[in-house]
PDB file of C-alpha atoms in Angstrom:
ATOM      1  CA  MET A1126     103.523  73.747 107.845  1.00 47.00           C
ATOM      2  CA  LEU A1127     103.516  71.871 105.002  1.00 46.00           C
ATOM      3  CA  ALA A1128     101.769  74.321 103.195  1.00 63.00           C
ATOM      4  CA  THR A1129     104.026  77.328 104.486  1.00 71.00           C
ATOM      5  CA  ASP A1130     107.266  74.684 103.123  1.00 78.00           C
ATOM      6  CA  GLN A1131     106.517  74.573  99.549  1.00 84.00           C
ATOM      7  CA  PHE A1132     105.355  78.477  99.790  1.00 85.00           C
ATOM      8  CA  HIS A1133     108.641  79.163 100.663  1.00 84.00           C
ATOM      9  CA  ARG A1134     110.367  76.641  97.929  1.00 90.00           C
ATOM     10  CA  ASN A1135     107.921  78.063  95.407  1.00 92.00           C
ATOM     11  CA  LEU A1136     109.859  81.908  96.862  1.00 93.00           C
ATOM     12  CA  THR A1137     113.224  80.239  96.201  1.00 94.00           C
ATOM     13  CA  GLY A1138     112.125  78.486  92.929  1.00 96.00           C
ATOM     14  CA  PHE A1139     111.355  81.897  91.088  1.00 97.00           C
ATOM     15  CA  HIS A1140     114.094  83.524  92.823  1.00 97.00           C
ATOM     16  CA  GLN A1141     116.573  81.237  91.643  1.00 97.00           C
ATOM     17  CA  ARG A1142     115.064  81.930  87.905  1.00 98.00           C
ATOM     18  CA  PHE A1143     115.137  84.993  88.209  1.00 98.00           C
ATOM     19  CA  VAL A1144     119.009  85.168  88.888  1.00 98.00           C
ATOM     20  CA  ASP A1145     120.055  82.910  85.579  1.00 98.00           C
ATOM     21  CA  LEU A1146     117.442  84.573  83.572  1.00 97.00           C
ATOM     22  CA  ALA A1147     118.933  87.953  84.137  1.00 97.00           C
ATOM     23  CA  ASP A1148     122.913  86.635  84.072  1.00 97.00           C
ATOM     24  CA  ARG A1149     121.867  85.373  80.967  1.00 96.00           C
ATOM     25  CA  TYR A1150     120.209  88.678  79.109  1.00 96.00           C
ATOM     26  CA  ASP A1151     123.179  89.475  76.263  1.00 95.00           C
ATOM     27  CA  GLY A1152     121.244  92.605  74.517  1.00 93.00           C
ATOM     28  CA  THR A1153     119.551  89.486  72.255  1.00 93.00           C
ATOM     29  CA  ILE A1154     115.897  88.066  72.546  1.00 92.00           C
ATOM     30  CA  HIS A1155     117.305  84.908  73.500  1.00 92.00           C
ATOM     31  CA  CYS A1156     115.609  84.358  76.429  1.00 94.00           C
ATOM     32  CA  SER A1157     112.649  86.570  76.243  1.00 94.00           C
ATOM     33  CA  ALA A1158     110.244  83.989  76.551  1.00 93.00           C
ATOM     34  CA  GLU A1159     111.388  81.774  79.249  1.00 96.00           C
ATOM     35  CA  LEU A1160     111.684  85.631  81.012  1.00 96.00           C
ATOM     36  CA  GLU A1161     108.322  86.120  79.684  1.00 92.00           C
ATOM     37  CA  ALA A1162     106.894  82.730  81.336  1.00 95.00           C
ATOM     38  CA  ILE A1163     108.291  83.366  84.624  1.00 96.00           C
ATOM     39  CA  ILE A1164     107.109  86.604  85.344  1.00 95.00           C
ATOM     40  CA  GLY A1165     103.588  86.020  84.240  1.00 93.00           C
ATOM     41  CA  ALA A1166     103.893  83.306  86.429  1.00 96.00           C
ATOM     42  CA  TYR A1167     105.378  85.361  89.109  1.00 96.00           C
ATOM     43  CA  SER A1168     102.833  87.665  88.803  1.00 94.00           C
ATOM     44  CA  ALA A1169      99.855  85.186  88.928  1.00 94.00           C
ATOM     45  CA  PHE A1170     101.554  84.042  92.365  1.00 94.00           C
ATOM     46  CA  ILE A1171     101.799  86.943  93.628  1.00 93.00           C
ATOM     47  CA  THR A1172      97.970  88.641  92.914  1.00 92.00           C
ATOM     48  CA  ASP A1173      96.553  84.846  94.663  1.00 91.00           C
ATOM     49  CA  GLU A1174      94.289  85.320  96.786  1.00 87.00           C
ATOM     50  CA  ALA A1175      94.768  81.700  97.864  1.00 86.00           C
ATOM     51  CA  ASN A1176      99.268  82.752  98.280  1.00 89.00           C
ATOM     52  CA  LYS A1177      97.757  85.848 101.329  1.00 85.00           C
ATOM     53  CA  HIS A1178      97.256  83.097 103.853  1.00 81.00           C
ATOM     54  CA  ALA A1179     100.339  81.017 103.557  1.00 81.00           C
ATOM     55  CA  TRP A1180     102.249  84.529 103.235  1.00 85.00           C
ATOM     56  CA  LYS A1181     101.223  85.816 106.709  1.00 81.00           C
ATOM     57  CA  GLN A1182     101.774  82.123 108.047  1.00 78.00           C
ATOM     58  CA  LEU A1183     105.528  82.705 107.104  1.00 77.00           C
ATOM     59  CA  GLU A1184     105.248  86.749 108.705  1.00 75.00           C
ATOM     60  CA  GLN A1185     104.308  85.366 111.444  1.00 76.00           C
ATOM     61  CA  LEU A1186     106.765  82.907 112.402  1.00 69.00           C
ATOM     62  CA  ASP A1187     108.712  83.785 116.065  1.00 57.00           C
ATOM     63  CA  GLU A1188     111.294  85.522 115.766  1.00 59.00           C
ATOM     64  CA  GLY A1189     114.657  83.196 114.627  1.00 57.00           C
ATOM     65  CA  PRO A1190     116.463  81.986 111.878  1.00 58.00           C
ATOM     66  CA  ALA A1191     113.497  81.095 109.655  1.00 58.00           C
ATOM     67  CA  THR A1192     111.960  84.834 110.034  1.00 67.00           C
ATOM     68  CA  ALA A1193     115.443  85.954 108.669  1.00 71.00           C
ATOM     69  CA  ASP A1194     115.608  83.547 105.861  1.00 80.00           C
ATOM     70  CA  LEU A1195     112.318  85.114 105.367  1.00 80.00           C
ATOM     71  CA  SER A1196     113.119  88.463 104.900  1.00 84.00           C
ATOM     72  CA  ASN A1197     116.083  87.986 103.465  1.00 90.00           C
ATOM     73  CA  LEU A1198     114.703  85.845 100.412  1.00 90.00           C
ATOM     74  CA  ALA A1199     111.878  88.718 100.428  1.00 91.00           C
ATOM     75  CA  ILE A1200     114.794  91.158 100.184  1.00 93.00           C
ATOM     76  CA  ASP A1201     116.665  88.995  97.115  1.00 95.00           C
ATOM     77  CA  LEU A1202     112.968  88.323  95.152  1.00 95.00           C
ATOM     78  CA  ARG A1203     111.985  92.122  95.492  1.00 95.00           C
ATOM     79  CA  GLN A1204     115.317  92.767  93.866  1.00 95.00           C
ATOM     80  CA  SER A1205     116.118  90.261  91.274  1.00 97.00           C
ATOM     81  CA  SER A1206     112.560  90.153  89.983  1.00 96.00           C
ATOM     82  CA  ALA A1207     112.996  94.139  89.791  1.00 95.00           C
ATOM     83  CA  ARG A1208     116.416  93.237  87.429  1.00 96.00           C
ATOM     84  CA  CYS A1209     114.063  90.661  85.404  1.00 96.00           C
ATOM     85  CA  VAL A1210     111.333  93.457  85.009  1.00 94.00           C
ATOM     86  CA  ALA A1211     113.937  96.032  83.486  1.00 95.00           C
ATOM     87  CA  ILE A1212     115.123  93.119  81.214  1.00 96.00           C
ATOM     88  CA  MET A1213     111.729  91.975  79.640  1.00 94.00           C
ATOM     89  CA  GLU A1214     110.972  95.818  78.974  1.00 94.00           C
ATOM     90  CA  LYS A1215     113.481  95.296  77.265  1.00 96.00           C
ATOM     91  CA  TYR A1216     113.007  92.176  75.121  1.00 94.00           C
ATOM     92  CA  ARG A1217     109.553  93.909  74.711  1.00 91.00           C
ATOM     93  CA  ALA A1218     111.196  97.301  72.856  1.00 94.00           C
ATOM     94  CA  ILE A1219     114.216  95.347  70.991  1.00 94.00           C
ATOM     95  CA  LYS A1220     111.005  92.709  69.641  1.00 92.00           C
ATOM     96  CA  LEU A1221     108.850  96.269  68.575  1.00 89.00           C
ATOM     97  CA  LEU A1222     111.860  97.717  66.989  1.00 91.00           C
ATOM     98  CA  SER A1223     112.593  93.879  65.300  1.00 90.00           C
ATOM     99  CA  GLY A1224     108.859  93.835  63.819  1.00 84.00           C
ATOM    100  CA  GLU A1225     108.075  90.759  66.730  1.00 76.00           C
ATOM    101  CA  GLU A1226     106.638  92.680  69.504  1.00 62.00           C
ATOM    102  CA  GLU A1227     104.412  90.689  71.542  1.00 55.00           C
ATOM    103  CA  SER A1228     102.564  91.896  74.467  1.00 50.00           C
ATOM    104  CA  ALA A1229     103.207  89.941  77.778  1.00 50.00           C
ATOM    105  CA  GLY A1230     100.992  88.964  80.691  1.00 47.00           C
ATOM    106  CA  TYR A1231     102.797  91.511  82.942  1.00 44.00           C
ATOM    107  CA  PHE A1232     102.139  94.587  80.830  1.00 46.00           C
ATOM    108  CA  LYS A1233      98.647  94.251  80.405  1.00 54.00           C
ATOM    109  CA  ASN A1234      98.356  93.871  83.960  1.00 47.00           C
ATOM    110  CA  ILE A1235     100.432  97.470  83.836  1.00 49.00           C
ATOM    111  CA  GLU A1236      98.460  98.927  81.403  1.00 54.00           C
ATOM    112  CA  SER A1237      95.192  98.150  83.332  1.00 52.00           C
ATOM    113  CA  CYS A1238      95.905 100.178  86.524  1.00 59.00           C
ATOM    114  CA  ILE A1239      97.381 103.454  83.911  1.00 64.00           C
ATOM    115  CA  GLU A1240      93.185 104.801  83.845  1.00 62.00           C
ATOM    116  CA  GLU A1241      93.410 105.044  87.624  1.00 68.00           C
ATOM    117  CA  GLU A1242      96.708 106.562  88.149  1.00 77.00           C
ATOM    118  CA  PHE A1243      95.601 109.602  89.960  1.00 75.00           C
ATOM    119  CA  GLY A1244      92.218 108.467  91.569  1.00 73.00           C
ATOM    120  CA  ASN A1245      90.262 111.850  91.767  1.00 71.00           C
ATOM    121  CA  PHE A1246      93.588 114.561  90.556  1.00 79.00           C
ATOM    122  CA  GLN A1247      92.936 113.736  86.910  1.00 82.00           C
ATOM    123  CA  LEU A1248      95.273 114.665  84.064  1.00 89.00           C
ATOM    124  CA  SER A1249      94.827 117.444  80.949  1.00 91.00           C
ATOM    125  CA  ALA A1250      96.473 118.855  78.275  1.00 94.00           C
ATOM    126  CA  ASP A1251      98.215 121.069  80.300  1.00 95.00           C
ATOM    127  CA  SER A1252      99.482 118.802  82.741  1.00 95.00           C
ATOM    128  CA  LYS A1253     103.139 118.623  82.664  1.00 97.00           C
ATOM    129  CA  VAL A1254     104.157 114.268  83.562  1.00 96.00           C
ATOM    130  CA  LEU A1255     107.092 113.214  85.264  1.00 98.00           C
ATOM    131  CA  LEU A1256     107.983 109.476  85.332  1.00 97.00           C
ATOM    132  CA  ILE A1257     110.958 108.455  87.510  1.00 98.00           C
ATOM    133  CA  GLY A1258     111.957 105.076  86.568  1.00 96.00           C
ATOM    134  CA  SER A1259     110.697 104.924  82.564  1.00 96.00           C
ATOM    135  CA  GLY A1260     112.003 101.803  81.590  1.00 95.00           C
ATOM    136  CA  SER A1261     112.532 100.471  78.224  1.00 96.00           C
ATOM    137  CA  PHE A1262     109.513 100.153  77.130  1.00 93.00           C
ATOM    138  CA  PRO A1263     107.839 103.543  77.990  1.00 93.00           C
ATOM    139  CA  MET A1264     104.148 102.774  78.232  1.00 89.00           C
ATOM    140  CA  THR A1265     102.645 104.718  80.669  1.00 90.00           C
ATOM    141  CA  PRO A1266     104.090 108.199  79.216  1.00 92.00           C
ATOM    142  CA  LEU A1267     103.184 106.746  75.755  1.00 90.00           C
ATOM    143  CA  TYR A1268      99.464 105.610  77.229  1.00 88.00           C
ATOM    144  CA  ILE A1269      98.788 109.493  78.918  1.00 90.00           C
ATOM    145  CA  ALA A1270     100.648 111.380  75.592  1.00 91.00           C
ATOM    146  CA  LYS A1271      97.849 109.674  73.427  1.00 87.00           C
ATOM    147  CA  ARG A1272      94.214 110.071  75.927  1.00 86.00           C
ATOM    148  CA  THR A1273      95.434 113.025  77.173  1.00 89.00           C
ATOM    149  CA  SER A1274      97.880 115.301  75.576  1.00 92.00           C
ATOM    150  CA  ALA A1275      99.940 116.499  78.237  1.00 94.00           C
ATOM    151  CA  THR A1276     103.642 116.961  78.011  1.00 96.00           C
ATOM    152  CA  VAL A1277     105.144 113.710  79.799  1.00 97.00           C
ATOM    153  CA  ILE A1278     109.229 113.419  80.412  1.00 98.00           C
ATOM    154  CA  GLY A1279     110.248 109.910  81.508  1.00 97.00           C
ATOM    155  CA  ILE A1280     113.964 109.696  83.436  1.00 98.00           C
ATOM    156  CA  ASP A1281     116.027 106.940  84.126  1.00 97.00           C
ATOM    157  CA  ILE A1282     119.218 106.009  85.296  1.00 95.00           C
ATOM    158  CA  ASP A1283     120.036 103.069  82.098  1.00 96.00           C
ATOM    159  CA  GLU A1284     121.346 104.035  79.214  1.00 97.00           C
ATOM    160  CA  GLU A1285     120.175 101.734  77.130  1.00 97.00           C
ATOM    161  CA  ALA A1286     116.550 101.343  78.555  1.00 97.00           C
ATOM    162  CA  ILE A1287     117.212 105.671  77.733  1.00 98.00           C
ATOM    163  CA  HIS A1288     118.521 104.440  74.594  1.00 98.00           C
ATOM    164  CA  LEU A1289     115.876 101.613  73.801  1.00 97.00           C
ATOM    165  CA  GLY A1290     113.149 104.158  74.999  1.00 96.00           C
ATOM    166  CA  ARG A1291     113.300 106.817  73.080  1.00 97.00           C
ATOM    167  CA  SER A1292     113.202 104.006  69.708  1.00 96.00           C
ATOM    168  CA  VAL A1293     109.368 102.966  70.973  1.00 93.00           C
ATOM    169  CA  ILE A1294     108.652 106.649  71.326  1.00 94.00           C
ATOM    170  CA  ASP A1295     109.641 107.325  67.756  1.00 94.00           C
ATOM    171  CA  ARG A1296     107.295 104.143  66.645  1.00 90.00           C
ATOM    172  CA  LEU A1297     104.482 104.196  69.058  1.00 88.00           C
ATOM    173  CA  GLY A1298     104.218 107.984  69.774  1.00 89.00           C
ATOM    174  CA  LYS A1299     105.263 110.348  66.736  1.00 88.00           C
ATOM    175  CA  GLY A1300     103.989 113.825  67.438  1.00 91.00           C
ATOM    176  CA  LEU A1301     103.657 113.131  71.409  1.00 93.00           C
ATOM    177  CA  ASN A1302     105.296 115.484  73.673  1.00 96.00           C
ATOM    178  CA  ILE A1303     106.874 112.549  75.356  1.00 97.00           C
ATOM    179  CA  GLN A1304     110.863 113.315  76.707  1.00 97.00           C
ATOM    180  CA  LEU A1305     113.123 110.308  78.018  1.00 98.00           C
ATOM    181  CA  GLU A1306     116.498 111.501  79.859  1.00 97.00           C
ATOM    182  CA  GLN A1307     118.816 109.897  81.171  1.00 97.00           C
ATOM    183  CA  THR A1308     119.491 111.884  84.430  1.00 96.00           C
ATOM    184  CA  PHE A1309     118.846 112.553  87.923  1.00 95.00           C
ATOM    185  CA  ILE A1310     115.789 114.374  89.864  1.00 96.00           C
ATOM    186  CA  ASN A1311     118.061 117.131  90.608  1.00 94.00           C
ATOM    187  CA  GLU A1312     119.141 117.584  86.843  1.00 95.00           C
ATOM    188  CA  LEU A1313     115.969 117.702  85.481  1.00 95.00           C
ATOM    189  CA  ASP A1314     115.368 121.806  83.874  1.00 94.00           C
ATOM    190  CA  GLY A1315     111.542 122.511  84.689  1.00 95.00           C
ATOM    191  CA  MET A1316     111.040 120.948  87.680  1.00 97.00           C
ATOM    192  CA  GLN A1317     108.579 123.418  89.363  1.00 97.00           C
ATOM    193  CA  ASP A1318     106.710 122.849  86.097  1.00 97.00           C
ATOM    194  CA  VAL A1319     106.005 119.621  87.077  1.00 98.00           C
ATOM    195  CA  THR A1320     102.485 118.520  88.284  1.00 96.00           C
ATOM    196  CA  HIS A1321     101.857 115.056  88.494  1.00 96.00           C
ATOM    197  CA  ILE A1322     104.611 111.985  89.196  1.00 97.00           C
ATOM    198  CA  ILE A1323     104.648 108.782  89.085  1.00 96.00           C
ATOM    199  CA  PHE A1324     107.354 106.433  90.824  1.00 96.00           C
ATOM    200  CA  SER A1325     107.615 103.076  89.186  1.00 92.00           C
ATOM    201  CA  SER A1326     107.217 100.215  91.749  1.00 88.00           C
ATOM    202  CA  THR A1327     110.812  98.757  90.807  1.00 88.00           C
ATOM    203  CA  VAL A1328     112.418 102.367  92.507  1.00 94.00           C
ATOM    204  CA  SER A1329     114.467 101.060  95.374  1.00 93.00           C
ATOM    205  CA  ASN A1330     115.344 104.235  96.555  1.00 95.00           C
ATOM    206  CA  LYS A1331     111.809 105.998  95.475  1.00 96.00           C
ATOM    207  CA  TYR A1332     110.930 107.454  99.382  1.00 97.00           C
ATOM    208  CA  GLY A1333     114.254 109.538  99.450  1.00 97.00           C
ATOM    209  CA  LEU A1334     114.047 110.519  96.373  1.00 97.00           C
ATOM    210  CA  LEU A1335     110.320 112.178  97.591  1.00 97.00           C
ATOM    211  CA  GLU A1336     112.257 113.758 100.285  1.00 97.00           C
ATOM    212  CA  GLN A1337     114.623 115.602  97.541  1.00 97.00           C
ATOM    213  CA  LEU A1338     111.291 116.053  95.976  1.00 97.00           C
ATOM    214  CA  HIS A1339     109.818 118.503  98.109  1.00 97.00           C
ATOM    215  CA  GLY A1340     112.435 121.217  97.569  1.00 96.00           C
ATOM    216  CA  LEU A1341     112.210 120.648  93.756  1.00 97.00           C
ATOM    217  CA  THR A1342     108.710 120.756  93.186  1.00 98.00           C
ATOM    218  CA  ASN A1343     105.736 123.256  93.375  1.00 97.00           C
ATOM    219  CA  ASP A1344     103.014 122.928  96.263  1.00 96.00           C
ATOM    220  CA  ASN A1345     100.770 121.921  94.070  1.00 95.00           C
ATOM    221  CA  VAL A1346     102.084 118.195  92.541  1.00 96.00           C
ATOM    222  CA  ILE A1347      99.995 115.384  93.097  1.00 96.00           C
ATOM    223  CA  VAL A1348     103.141 112.214  93.141  1.00 97.00           C
ATOM    224  CA  ALA A1349     101.620 108.077  92.555  1.00 95.00           C
ATOM    225  CA  MET A1350     103.674 106.199  94.395  1.00 95.00           C
ATOM    226  CA  ARG A1351     103.277 102.673  93.029  1.00 94.00           C
ATOM    227  CA  PHE A1352     104.340 100.105  95.375  1.00 95.00           C
ATOM    228  CA  GLY A1353     103.519  96.637  96.802  1.00 93.00           C
ATOM    229  CA  ASP A1354     102.854  95.643 100.647  1.00 93.00           C
ATOM    230  CA  GLY A1355     102.585  92.221 102.089  1.00 90.00           C
ATOM    231  CA  LEU A1356     102.613  89.492  99.388  1.00 92.00           C
ATOM    232  CA  LYS A1357     103.447  92.189  96.829  1.00 93.00           C
ATOM    233  CA  SER A1358     106.001  93.473  98.726  1.00 93.00           C
ATOM    234  CA  LEU A1359     107.833  90.005  97.011  1.00 93.00           C
ATOM    235  CA  PHE A1360     107.370  91.887  94.014  1.00 93.00           C
ATOM    236  CA  ASN A1361     108.325  95.931  94.567  1.00 92.00           C
ATOM    237  CA  TYR A1362     109.388  98.217  97.310  1.00 93.00           C
ATOM    238  CA  PRO A1363     106.720  98.624  99.227  1.00 93.00           C
ATOM    239  CA  LYS A1364     105.038 101.651 101.309  1.00 95.00           C
ATOM    240  CA  GLN A1365     106.579 103.705 103.605  1.00 95.00           C
ATOM    241  CA  GLU A1366     106.193 106.252 105.731  1.00 96.00           C
ATOM    242  CA  VAL A1367     106.843 109.803 105.477  1.00 96.00           C
ATOM    243  CA  ASN A1368     107.743 113.346 106.782  1.00 95.00           C
ATOM    244  CA  ARG A1369     104.835 114.392 107.088  1.00 94.00           C
ATOM    245  CA  ARG A1370     105.837 118.631 107.650  1.00 95.00           C
ATOM    246  CA  GLN A1371     106.685 117.559 104.190  1.00 96.00           C
ATOM    247  CA  TRP A1372     103.882 115.176 102.481  1.00 97.00           C
ATOM    248  CA  THR A1373     100.979 114.178 103.431  1.00 97.00           C
ATOM    249  CA  LEU A1374      98.967 110.625 102.007  1.00 96.00           C
ATOM    250  CA  VAL A1375      95.515 112.016 100.734  1.00 94.00           C
ATOM    251  CA  GLU A1376      94.631 108.743  99.361  1.00 93.00           C
ATOM    252  CA  THR A1377      95.545 104.998  98.585  1.00 93.00           C
ATOM    253  CA  ILE A1378      94.294 103.259  95.934  1.00 91.00           C
ATOM    254  CA  ALA A1379      94.295  99.505  96.053  1.00 90.00           C
ATOM    255  CA  ARG A1380      94.410  96.522  93.575  1.00 86.00           C
ATOM    256  CA  PRO A1381      93.505  93.343  94.651  1.00 85.00           C
ATOM    257  CA  ARG A1382      94.283  91.567  91.353  1.00 84.00           C
ATOM    258  CA  GLN A1383      96.949  93.798  90.614  1.00 87.00           C
ATOM    259  CA  VAL A1384     100.620  93.261  91.247  1.00 91.00           C
ATOM    260  CA  PHE A1385     100.933  96.737  92.918  1.00 92.00           C
ATOM    261  CA  ASP A1386      98.899  99.535  94.779  1.00 93.00           C
ATOM    262  CA  ILE A1387      99.163 103.440  94.432  1.00 94.00           C
ATOM    263  CA  ALA A1388      99.757 105.828  97.180  1.00 95.00           C
ATOM    264  CA  LEU A1389      98.735 109.354  96.479  1.00 95.00           C
ATOM    265  CA  TYR A1390     101.205 112.929  98.224  1.00 97.00           C
ATOM    266  CA  ARG A1391     100.495 115.870  98.750  1.00 96.00           C
ATOM    267  CA  LYS A1392     102.397 118.741 100.065  1.00 97.00           C
ATOM    268  CA  THR A1393     101.786 119.020 103.267  1.00 96.00           C
ATOM    269  CA  GLY A1394      98.999 122.277 103.982  1.00 89.00           C
ATOM    270  CA  GLN A1395      97.892 122.025 100.459  1.00 75.00           C
ATOM    271  CA  GLN A1396      95.132 119.674 101.025  1.00 58.00           C
ATOM    272  CA  THR A1397      91.327 120.502 100.550  1.00 56.00           C
ATOM    273  CA  ASP A1398      89.015 119.604 104.033  1.00 50.00           C
ATOM    274  CA  SER A1399      87.765 116.780 101.416  1.00 50.00           C
ATOM    275  CA  GLU A1400      90.983 115.293 101.125  1.00 49.00           C
ATOM    276  CA  ARG A1401      91.705 115.479 104.608  1.00 49.00           C
ATOM    277  CA  GLY A1402      88.943 113.829 105.536  1.00 49.00           C
ATOM    278  CA  LEU A1403      89.681 111.036 102.794  1.00 44.00           C
ATOM    279  CA  TYR A1404      93.049 110.970 104.323  1.00 42.00           C
ATOM    280  CA  GLU A1405      91.793 110.005 108.005  1.00 39.00           C
ATOM    281  CA  ARG A1406      89.514 107.350 106.247  1.00 37.00           C
ATOM    282  CA  VAL A1407      92.417 105.773 104.590  1.00 38.00           C
TER     283      VAL A1407
END
C-alpha cells in the first residue's frame, strides 16, 4: 500500500503543478522552462513500465471513497495536463517566432509517431488530411506536408492557437499546402474531399465529433484517433466504444514507449477482407 500511496501523491503533485503553471500563463514565455520540465517529467512517468503496476493496483481497489477519489483525480489530471500541453505549444511557437525555439522532450515524443500514424493506409500527394485540434505549433501538418506533399487542413477552436500556428507555418512551411482555420467540422468546406482525419489525443469530445463526421465525409475516409488507456489515460482521453453501424475499428497501433496509442477507423461496410481479419485480431 505504501507504493500506491506514494504513486497517488505523485499524481496529486503533478496535477497541482499543472494547475499552477496553467494559471500563470500570460502570453509570454515567462514560465516556459518550468512547464517544459514538468511536461517532460510527466511524459516519462506515464511511459514508465514500472508505474503500470501501481496504477493497476489503484484501479483494482474496492468501490468506495478511495476509488471515487482516484477517478476524479484521473479526470482532473487529463484536463489539467491537456491545458498545459496547449500552453506549451504556445510557448514553443512564441520561442520560434522570437528566435529562441528549443525542442522539448514531449515534442520529440509526438514527432516520433507521425511516420506510423496511419499504419497501412499510406498518405500520398493526392491525400487531403484534416487534423482536429491543430494547436499553436502544428507539427503534424508540417511533417505530413513536407514528407508527402499532401494537402493538410488543421482546425482548432482556440483563436490564439490559430494565430500562432499560422505564423509558425509561415516561418517553417513556406510553399506547403497547409491551411489552419478556427472553425468547427460542420462549418468546414470540402469535407467530402478529405481522405484522412487525425484527432489530437487531447480533444475531449473526439468520439462525439467522430459520430458527426459520419454524415460529413466520403465512404473511404480513414480516421486516426490518438488515445490513451490505462496509465496513459492520465495524459490523454481514452478510447471509447463506437456506433458499429457507423464506424469499425480496423487497427490499433500500440506504442508502449510513447505517450499515446492510435486507433484507426473506417466506415462500417467499407473494410476489405484483410482489414476485417485484422479487426478480429485487435
